[in-house]
Short mmCIF file of C-alpha atoms and ligand atoms in Angstrom, two decimals:
data_model
loop_
_atom_site.label_atom_id
_atom_site.label_comp_id
_atom_site.label_asym_id
_atom_site.label_seq_id
_atom_site.Cartn_x
_atom_site.Cartn_y
_atom_site.Cartn_z
CA MET R 18 2.85 45.13 -42.60
CA SER R 19 2.34 43.71 -46.07
CA ILE R 20 -1.22 43.14 -47.15
CA LEU R 21 -0.56 39.41 -47.34
CA LYS R 22 0.89 39.26 -43.80
CA LYS R 23 -2.04 41.28 -42.43
CA ALA R 24 -4.54 38.99 -44.08
CA LEU R 25 -2.77 35.95 -42.65
CA THR R 26 -2.71 37.44 -39.14
CA THR R 27 -6.41 38.29 -39.32
CA THR R 28 -7.21 34.78 -40.48
CA ALA R 29 -5.15 33.32 -37.65
CA THR R 30 -6.93 35.53 -35.10
CA ALA R 31 -10.31 34.55 -36.47
CA ALA R 32 -9.34 30.89 -36.33
CA ALA R 33 -8.17 31.23 -32.73
CA LEU R 34 -11.40 33.00 -31.86
CA ALA R 35 -13.47 30.26 -33.49
CA THR R 36 -11.54 27.59 -31.58
CA ALA R 37 -12.08 29.45 -28.30
CA LEU R 38 -15.79 29.82 -29.03
CA LEU R 39 -16.13 26.15 -29.86
CA ALA R 40 -14.30 25.19 -26.67
CA SER R 41 -16.53 27.35 -24.51
CA ALA R 42 -19.63 26.00 -26.27
CA ALA R 43 -18.47 22.47 -25.49
CA GLN R 44 -17.83 23.50 -21.91
CA ALA R 45 -21.29 25.03 -21.64
CA GLU R 46 -22.74 21.71 -22.73
CA THR R 47 -20.91 19.70 -20.09
CA ARG R 48 -23.43 18.58 -17.50
CA ARG R 49 -22.23 18.95 -13.94
CA ILE R 50 -23.78 16.20 -11.81
CA ALA R 51 -23.22 16.32 -8.05
CA LEU R 52 -23.14 12.98 -6.30
CA VAL R 53 -23.95 13.95 -2.71
CA VAL R 54 -23.27 11.23 -0.16
CA LYS R 55 -24.21 10.75 3.49
CA SER R 56 -20.60 11.37 4.53
CA LEU R 57 -17.13 11.36 3.01
CA GLY R 58 -14.67 8.59 3.86
CA ASN R 59 -17.22 5.76 3.61
CA GLY R 60 -15.97 2.96 1.31
CA PHE R 61 -19.51 2.25 0.11
CA PHE R 62 -19.85 5.77 -1.29
CA GLU R 63 -16.33 5.73 -2.68
CA ALA R 64 -17.30 2.63 -4.67
CA ALA R 65 -20.45 4.46 -5.86
CA ALA R 66 -18.25 7.39 -6.94
CA ARG R 67 -16.19 5.02 -9.09
CA GLY R 68 -19.42 3.99 -10.81
CA ALA R 69 -20.39 7.64 -11.29
CA GLU R 70 -17.05 8.34 -12.99
CA GLU R 71 -17.54 5.31 -15.20
CA ALA R 72 -20.95 6.62 -16.31
CA ALA R 73 -19.49 10.11 -16.88
CA LYS R 74 -16.77 8.67 -19.10
CA GLU R 75 -19.30 6.69 -21.08
CA LEU R 76 -21.67 9.65 -21.51
CA GLY R 77 -18.80 11.96 -22.47
CA ASP R 78 -20.21 15.38 -21.61
CA VAL R 79 -20.51 14.91 -17.85
CA GLU R 80 -18.45 16.20 -14.94
CA ILE R 81 -18.96 14.51 -11.55
CA ILE R 82 -18.77 16.55 -8.39
CA TYR R 83 -18.38 14.00 -5.58
CA THR R 84 -19.26 15.69 -2.31
CA GLY R 85 -20.86 15.36 1.12
CA PRO R 86 -20.42 16.36 4.73
CA THR R 87 -17.72 14.88 6.96
CA THR R 88 -20.30 13.29 9.27
CA THR R 89 -23.76 11.86 8.58
CA THR R 90 -25.91 14.90 9.41
CA ALA R 91 -28.75 16.62 7.59
CA ALA R 92 -27.30 20.03 8.54
CA GLY R 93 -24.04 19.14 6.81
CA GLN R 94 -25.90 18.05 3.66
CA ILE R 95 -27.98 21.26 3.61
CA GLU R 96 -24.75 23.29 3.53
CA VAL R 97 -23.50 21.14 0.66
CA ILE R 98 -26.79 21.56 -1.27
CA ASN R 99 -26.72 25.35 -0.82
CA ALA R 100 -23.16 25.48 -2.15
CA LEU R 101 -24.17 23.37 -5.18
CA ILE R 102 -27.11 25.71 -5.89
CA ALA R 103 -24.67 28.66 -5.79
CA GLN R 104 -22.40 26.79 -8.26
CA ARG R 105 -25.43 26.24 -10.53
CA VAL R 106 -24.80 22.55 -11.05
CA ASP R 107 -27.11 20.77 -13.51
CA ALA R 108 -28.13 17.90 -11.25
CA ILE R 109 -27.96 16.75 -7.64
CA ALA R 110 -28.13 13.02 -6.89
CA ILE R 111 -28.26 12.58 -3.14
CA SER R 112 -28.19 9.77 -0.57
CA ALA R 113 -30.04 11.49 2.25
CA ASN R 114 -29.28 11.66 5.96
CA ASP R 115 -32.89 12.66 6.66
CA THR R 116 -36.17 12.09 4.83
CA ASP R 117 -37.71 15.51 5.50
CA ALA R 118 -35.04 17.96 6.69
CA LEU R 119 -33.44 18.31 3.24
CA VAL R 120 -36.71 19.01 1.41
CA PRO R 121 -36.69 22.86 1.60
CA ALA R 122 -33.09 23.06 0.31
CA LEU R 123 -33.75 20.54 -2.46
CA LYS R 124 -36.96 22.36 -3.45
CA ARG R 125 -34.91 25.54 -3.79
CA ALA R 126 -32.56 23.63 -6.08
CA MET R 127 -35.45 22.36 -8.24
CA ASP R 128 -36.98 25.89 -8.37
CA ARG R 129 -33.71 27.03 -9.94
CA GLY R 130 -33.94 24.37 -12.61
CA ILE R 131 -31.57 21.85 -11.04
CA THR R 132 -32.51 18.19 -11.55
CA VAL R 133 -32.82 16.47 -8.14
CA ILE R 134 -32.94 12.75 -7.53
CA SER R 135 -32.27 10.68 -4.44
CA TRP R 136 -30.58 7.29 -4.50
CA ASP R 137 -29.63 4.76 -1.80
CA SER R 138 -31.31 6.72 1.01
CA GLY R 139 -34.37 8.68 -0.10
CA VAL R 140 -35.88 12.10 0.53
CA ALA R 141 -39.63 12.70 0.76
CA ALA R 142 -41.35 12.80 -2.65
CA GLU R 143 -41.77 16.61 -2.66
CA GLY R 144 -37.99 17.06 -2.34
CA ARG R 145 -36.93 15.13 -5.43
CA GLN R 146 -38.04 14.10 -8.92
CA MET R 147 -37.49 10.39 -8.29
CA HIS R 148 -35.73 7.95 -5.97
CA LEU R 149 -33.55 5.00 -6.92
CA ASN R 150 -33.62 2.19 -4.35
CA PRO R 151 -30.67 -0.21 -4.60
CA SER R 152 -33.09 -3.16 -4.34
CA SER R 153 -36.67 -3.67 -3.28
CA ASN R 154 -37.03 -2.61 0.36
CA PRO R 155 -39.07 -5.68 1.43
CA LEU R 156 -36.43 -7.92 -0.18
CA ILE R 157 -33.60 -6.21 1.74
CA GLY R 158 -35.59 -6.38 4.98
CA ASN R 159 -36.24 -10.09 4.54
CA THR R 160 -32.66 -10.81 3.45
CA ILE R 161 -31.05 -9.35 6.58
CA VAL R 162 -33.34 -11.31 8.92
CA LYS R 163 -32.90 -14.52 6.94
CA LEU R 164 -29.10 -14.20 7.07
CA ALA R 165 -29.31 -14.13 10.88
CA ALA R 166 -31.99 -16.81 11.13
CA ASP R 167 -30.17 -19.25 8.83
CA GLN R 168 -27.40 -19.53 11.45
CA LEU R 169 -29.88 -19.88 14.33
CA PRO R 170 -32.01 -22.98 13.79
CA GLU R 171 -32.96 -22.92 17.49
CA GLY R 172 -33.76 -19.19 17.41
CA GLY R 173 -32.28 -16.62 19.81
CA ASP R 174 -31.88 -12.97 20.71
CA VAL R 175 -30.72 -10.61 17.96
CA ALA R 176 -30.13 -6.84 17.87
CA PHE R 177 -30.02 -4.27 15.09
CA LEU R 178 -27.04 -1.94 14.83
CA SER R 179 -28.25 0.78 12.50
CA ALA R 180 -26.75 4.00 11.07
CA THR R 181 -28.45 7.27 12.19
CA THR R 182 -31.97 7.51 13.65
CA THR R 183 -33.04 9.65 10.66
CA SER R 184 -31.51 7.56 7.88
CA THR R 185 -34.31 6.81 5.40
CA ASN R 186 -32.90 3.58 4.02
CA GLN R 187 -31.93 1.85 7.28
CA ASN R 188 -35.24 2.88 8.89
CA ILE R 189 -37.23 1.33 6.03
CA TRP R 190 -35.12 -1.84 5.94
CA ILE R 191 -35.51 -2.38 9.70
CA GLU R 192 -39.26 -1.72 9.37
CA GLU R 193 -39.49 -4.30 6.57
CA ALA R 194 -37.35 -6.76 8.56
CA THR R 195 -39.64 -6.35 11.56
CA LYS R 196 -42.69 -7.15 9.40
CA VAL R 197 -41.30 -10.58 8.42
CA LEU R 198 -40.03 -11.57 11.88
CA PRO R 199 -43.11 -13.76 12.52
CA ASN R 200 -41.89 -15.96 9.63
CA TYR R 201 -38.70 -16.78 11.56
CA ALA R 202 -39.61 -18.84 14.61
CA GLY R 203 -37.61 -18.07 17.73
CA ILE R 204 -35.85 -14.97 16.38
CA ASN R 205 -36.30 -12.35 19.07
CA VAL R 206 -35.21 -8.76 18.40
CA VAL R 207 -34.14 -7.20 21.70
CA VAL R 208 -33.19 -3.66 20.62
CA THR R 209 -32.04 -1.33 17.83
CA VAL R 210 -29.00 0.87 18.51
CA TYR R 211 -27.45 3.56 16.30
CA GLY R 212 -23.78 3.90 15.34
CA ASP R 213 -24.36 6.86 12.98
CA ASP R 214 -22.15 5.28 10.28
CA LEU R 215 -19.18 6.20 12.45
CA ALA R 216 -16.72 3.37 13.11
CA ASP R 217 -15.95 4.34 16.71
CA LYS R 218 -19.57 4.94 17.76
CA SER R 219 -20.68 1.68 16.08
CA TYR R 220 -17.89 -0.16 17.93
CA ARG R 221 -18.93 1.28 21.31
CA GLU R 222 -22.61 0.54 20.66
CA THR R 223 -21.67 -3.06 19.92
CA GLN R 224 -19.68 -3.30 23.15
CA GLY R 225 -22.79 -2.01 24.93
CA LEU R 226 -24.95 -4.68 23.27
CA LEU R 227 -22.57 -7.46 24.29
CA GLN R 228 -22.59 -6.27 27.89
CA THR R 229 -26.34 -5.64 28.17
CA TYR R 230 -27.47 -8.81 26.37
CA PRO R 231 -25.19 -11.68 27.37
CA ASN R 232 -27.41 -14.12 25.48
CA LEU R 233 -27.22 -12.21 22.23
CA LYS R 234 -26.75 -14.59 19.26
CA ALA R 235 -26.59 -12.21 16.32
CA ILE R 236 -26.10 -8.56 15.43
CA ILE R 237 -27.78 -7.40 12.23
CA ALA R 238 -26.07 -4.25 10.94
CA PRO R 239 -27.69 -2.98 7.71
CA THR R 240 -24.84 -0.50 7.27
CA SER R 241 -21.45 -1.13 5.71
CA VAL R 242 -19.75 0.96 8.42
CA GLY R 243 -21.63 -0.64 11.32
CA ILE R 244 -21.13 -4.24 10.22
CA VAL R 245 -17.31 -3.93 10.16
CA ALA R 246 -17.19 -2.18 13.55
CA ALA R 247 -19.54 -4.78 15.07
CA ALA R 248 -17.44 -7.67 13.74
CA GLN R 249 -14.32 -6.05 15.21
CA ALA R 250 -15.98 -5.51 18.60
CA VAL R 251 -17.21 -9.13 18.68
CA THR R 252 -13.70 -10.29 17.79
CA ASP R 253 -12.07 -8.11 20.47
CA ALA R 254 -14.57 -9.39 23.07
CA GLY R 255 -13.58 -12.98 22.25
CA LYS R 256 -17.12 -13.77 21.12
CA ILE R 257 -16.51 -15.24 17.66
CA GLY R 258 -18.75 -18.30 17.36
CA GLU R 259 -21.07 -16.96 20.04
CA VAL R 260 -22.37 -13.82 18.33
CA ASN R 261 -22.71 -13.81 14.54
CA VAL R 262 -22.47 -10.45 12.80
CA THR R 263 -24.48 -10.03 9.62
CA GLY R 264 -26.35 -7.42 7.58
CA LEU R 265 -25.07 -5.30 4.69
CA GLY R 266 -21.37 -4.80 4.02
CA LEU R 267 -18.63 -4.59 1.42
CA PRO R 268 -16.70 -7.78 0.58
CA SER R 269 -13.47 -5.74 0.55
CA GLU R 270 -14.06 -4.57 4.13
CA MET R 271 -15.55 -7.82 5.47
CA ALA R 272 -13.21 -10.45 4.01
CA GLY R 273 -11.09 -10.75 7.18
CA HIS R 274 -14.17 -11.05 9.39
CA VAL R 275 -15.67 -13.78 7.21
CA LYS R 276 -12.40 -15.70 7.37
CA SER R 277 -12.19 -15.33 11.15
CA GLY R 278 -15.78 -16.52 11.52
CA ALA R 279 -17.01 -13.28 13.13
CA SER R 280 -19.43 -13.00 10.20
CA LYS R 281 -20.82 -16.14 8.60
CA SER R 282 -22.41 -14.23 5.74
CA PHE R 283 -23.75 -10.83 4.73
CA ALA R 284 -25.32 -9.23 1.67
CA ILE R 285 -25.06 -6.17 -0.57
CA TRP R 286 -25.94 -5.01 -4.07
CA ASN R 287 -23.14 -3.68 -6.29
CA PRO R 288 -22.34 -0.14 -5.01
CA VAL R 289 -20.35 0.69 -8.15
CA ASP R 290 -23.42 -0.08 -10.25
CA LEU R 291 -25.57 2.04 -7.93
CA GLY R 292 -23.39 5.15 -8.43
CA TYR R 293 -23.28 4.45 -12.16
CA ALA R 294 -27.08 4.06 -12.35
CA ALA R 295 -27.79 7.21 -10.30
CA THR R 296 -25.50 9.26 -12.55
CA TYR R 297 -27.03 7.85 -15.71
CA ILE R 298 -30.55 8.67 -14.50
CA ALA R 299 -29.55 12.21 -13.45
CA TYR R 300 -28.12 12.72 -16.94
CA GLU R 301 -31.21 11.40 -18.70
CA LEU R 302 -33.40 13.75 -16.66
CA THR R 303 -31.22 16.85 -16.87
CA THR R 304 -30.86 16.54 -20.64
CA GLY R 305 -34.63 16.08 -20.96
CA LYS R 306 -34.18 12.68 -22.61
CA ALA R 307 -36.31 11.06 -19.92
CA LYS R 308 -39.02 12.32 -17.60
CA ALA R 309 -39.49 11.26 -13.98
CA GLU R 310 -43.15 10.34 -13.70
CA PRO R 311 -45.01 7.30 -12.39
CA GLY R 312 -44.79 4.43 -14.86
CA ALA R 313 -41.79 5.91 -16.71
CA SER R 314 -38.93 3.61 -17.70
CA ILE R 315 -35.63 5.45 -17.34
CA PRO R 316 -32.41 4.13 -18.92
CA MET R 317 -29.50 3.26 -16.62
CA GLY R 318 -26.92 2.45 -19.32
CA ARG R 319 -25.40 -1.03 -19.00
CA ILE R 320 -27.68 -1.83 -16.01
CA GLY R 321 -30.91 -1.68 -18.03
CA THR R 322 -33.92 0.48 -17.16
CA VAL R 323 -35.71 1.39 -13.95
CA THR R 324 -39.51 1.65 -13.88
CA LEU R 325 -40.99 4.19 -11.49
CA ASP R 326 -43.91 3.31 -9.23
CA GLU R 327 -46.66 5.73 -8.12
CA ASN R 328 -44.27 7.30 -5.57
CA GLY R 329 -41.65 7.94 -8.23
CA GLU R 330 -39.44 5.15 -6.90
CA GLY R 331 -37.74 2.22 -8.57
CA ALA R 332 -35.18 -0.45 -7.66
CA MET R 333 -31.88 -1.25 -9.36
CA SER R 334 -31.20 -4.95 -8.71
CA ASP R 335 -31.22 -7.74 -6.12
CA PRO R 336 -28.74 -8.01 -3.26
CA PHE R 337 -26.16 -10.79 -3.37
CA THR R 338 -24.95 -12.89 -0.41
CA TYR R 339 -21.27 -13.27 0.45
CA ASP R 340 -19.72 -15.97 2.62
CA ALA R 341 -16.51 -18.00 2.89
CA SER R 342 -17.22 -19.64 -0.47
CA ASN R 343 -17.12 -16.46 -2.60
CA ILE R 344 -15.63 -13.65 -0.51
CA ASP R 345 -12.18 -13.86 -2.14
CA GLU R 346 -13.66 -13.51 -5.58
CA PHE R 347 -15.37 -10.21 -4.73
CA SER R 348 -13.12 -8.61 -2.11
CA SER R 349 -11.00 -6.99 -4.83
CA VAL R 350 -14.05 -5.67 -6.73
CA PHE R 351 -15.79 -3.48 -4.09
C1 RAM F 412 -23.68 2.54 4.61
C2 RAM F 412 -24.65 3.66 4.31
C3 RAM F 412 -25.43 3.41 3.05
C4 RAM F 412 -25.98 2.01 3.00
C5 RAM F 412 -24.88 1.00 3.20
C6 RAM F 412 -25.37 -0.42 3.18
O1 RAM F 412 -22.56 2.69 3.78
O2 RAM F 412 -25.50 3.80 5.41
O3 RAM F 412 -26.48 4.35 2.97
O4 RAM F 412 -26.66 1.76 1.78
O5 RAM F 412 -24.25 1.27 4.44
#
């Protein structure tokens, strides 16, 4: 080999090596943020995942791992958390199926340097660095009762169709709703049943409600899975106009039921924004740009900032009400 050719080859090898090194350095800097949801196949969480991807694109050096169990159990989420610890992800942002059961696994994650936040449905304070509520809990509690009461000027029997018995968010919202009941004359809550965020179980629980409480006037389902199943069960029982279904749902999934009259109105915050905000916060914390401590204001990109209270919790935005007047406008958005 001529001296010149050898020199050129060496230079080329060095250049290739440098490129490879740079690429792996860039890869090492990519933050892997796991968005752990209550269960896969839920449109609400799929909308949140779209927001997470949007944040990742904006931030540039983020990879989203969208994951969760197939059903809404704490055991399923613990398995997922353990797998994420083994993969050494940078951050876990979880919507919890149980307030306390996930704490040991999430503590293990934090001990290994993984940033842990909860969003949507919280874990106990010792199991996370902070929690992002979609909206203020008292506001959500009041909103779901008001939506039912607005259609019942004479009052009447209403029932809650919740998600799981251990779901942090639904339990708090129902607790807050119960606190404001005295402000709504004649609204009588007869029972709370649990559909576990499964369409078929929620449907059967609704059928049970309709049979057991023939005077039922409204079903309040503060779950996007439950509200659709309840509206379908009311429709199939021929009870549109007799039993109003309300609570929290997605315009895309509820449009038909609003048009049929099975649901006069319902509410929700923007789930895309919620996934975006949770991802942004996880990034700020894992890069050390922000610190999760009471009083801290943490950036959420285009949403603004969230200020943490003494429990390390903050709220994203207010819920919005959907009815026949605006459902078409939003049913293609989320
Ligand atoms: C279901 C889940 C979720 C809740 C929504 C309103 O998708 O239970 O946690 O925030 O409903």
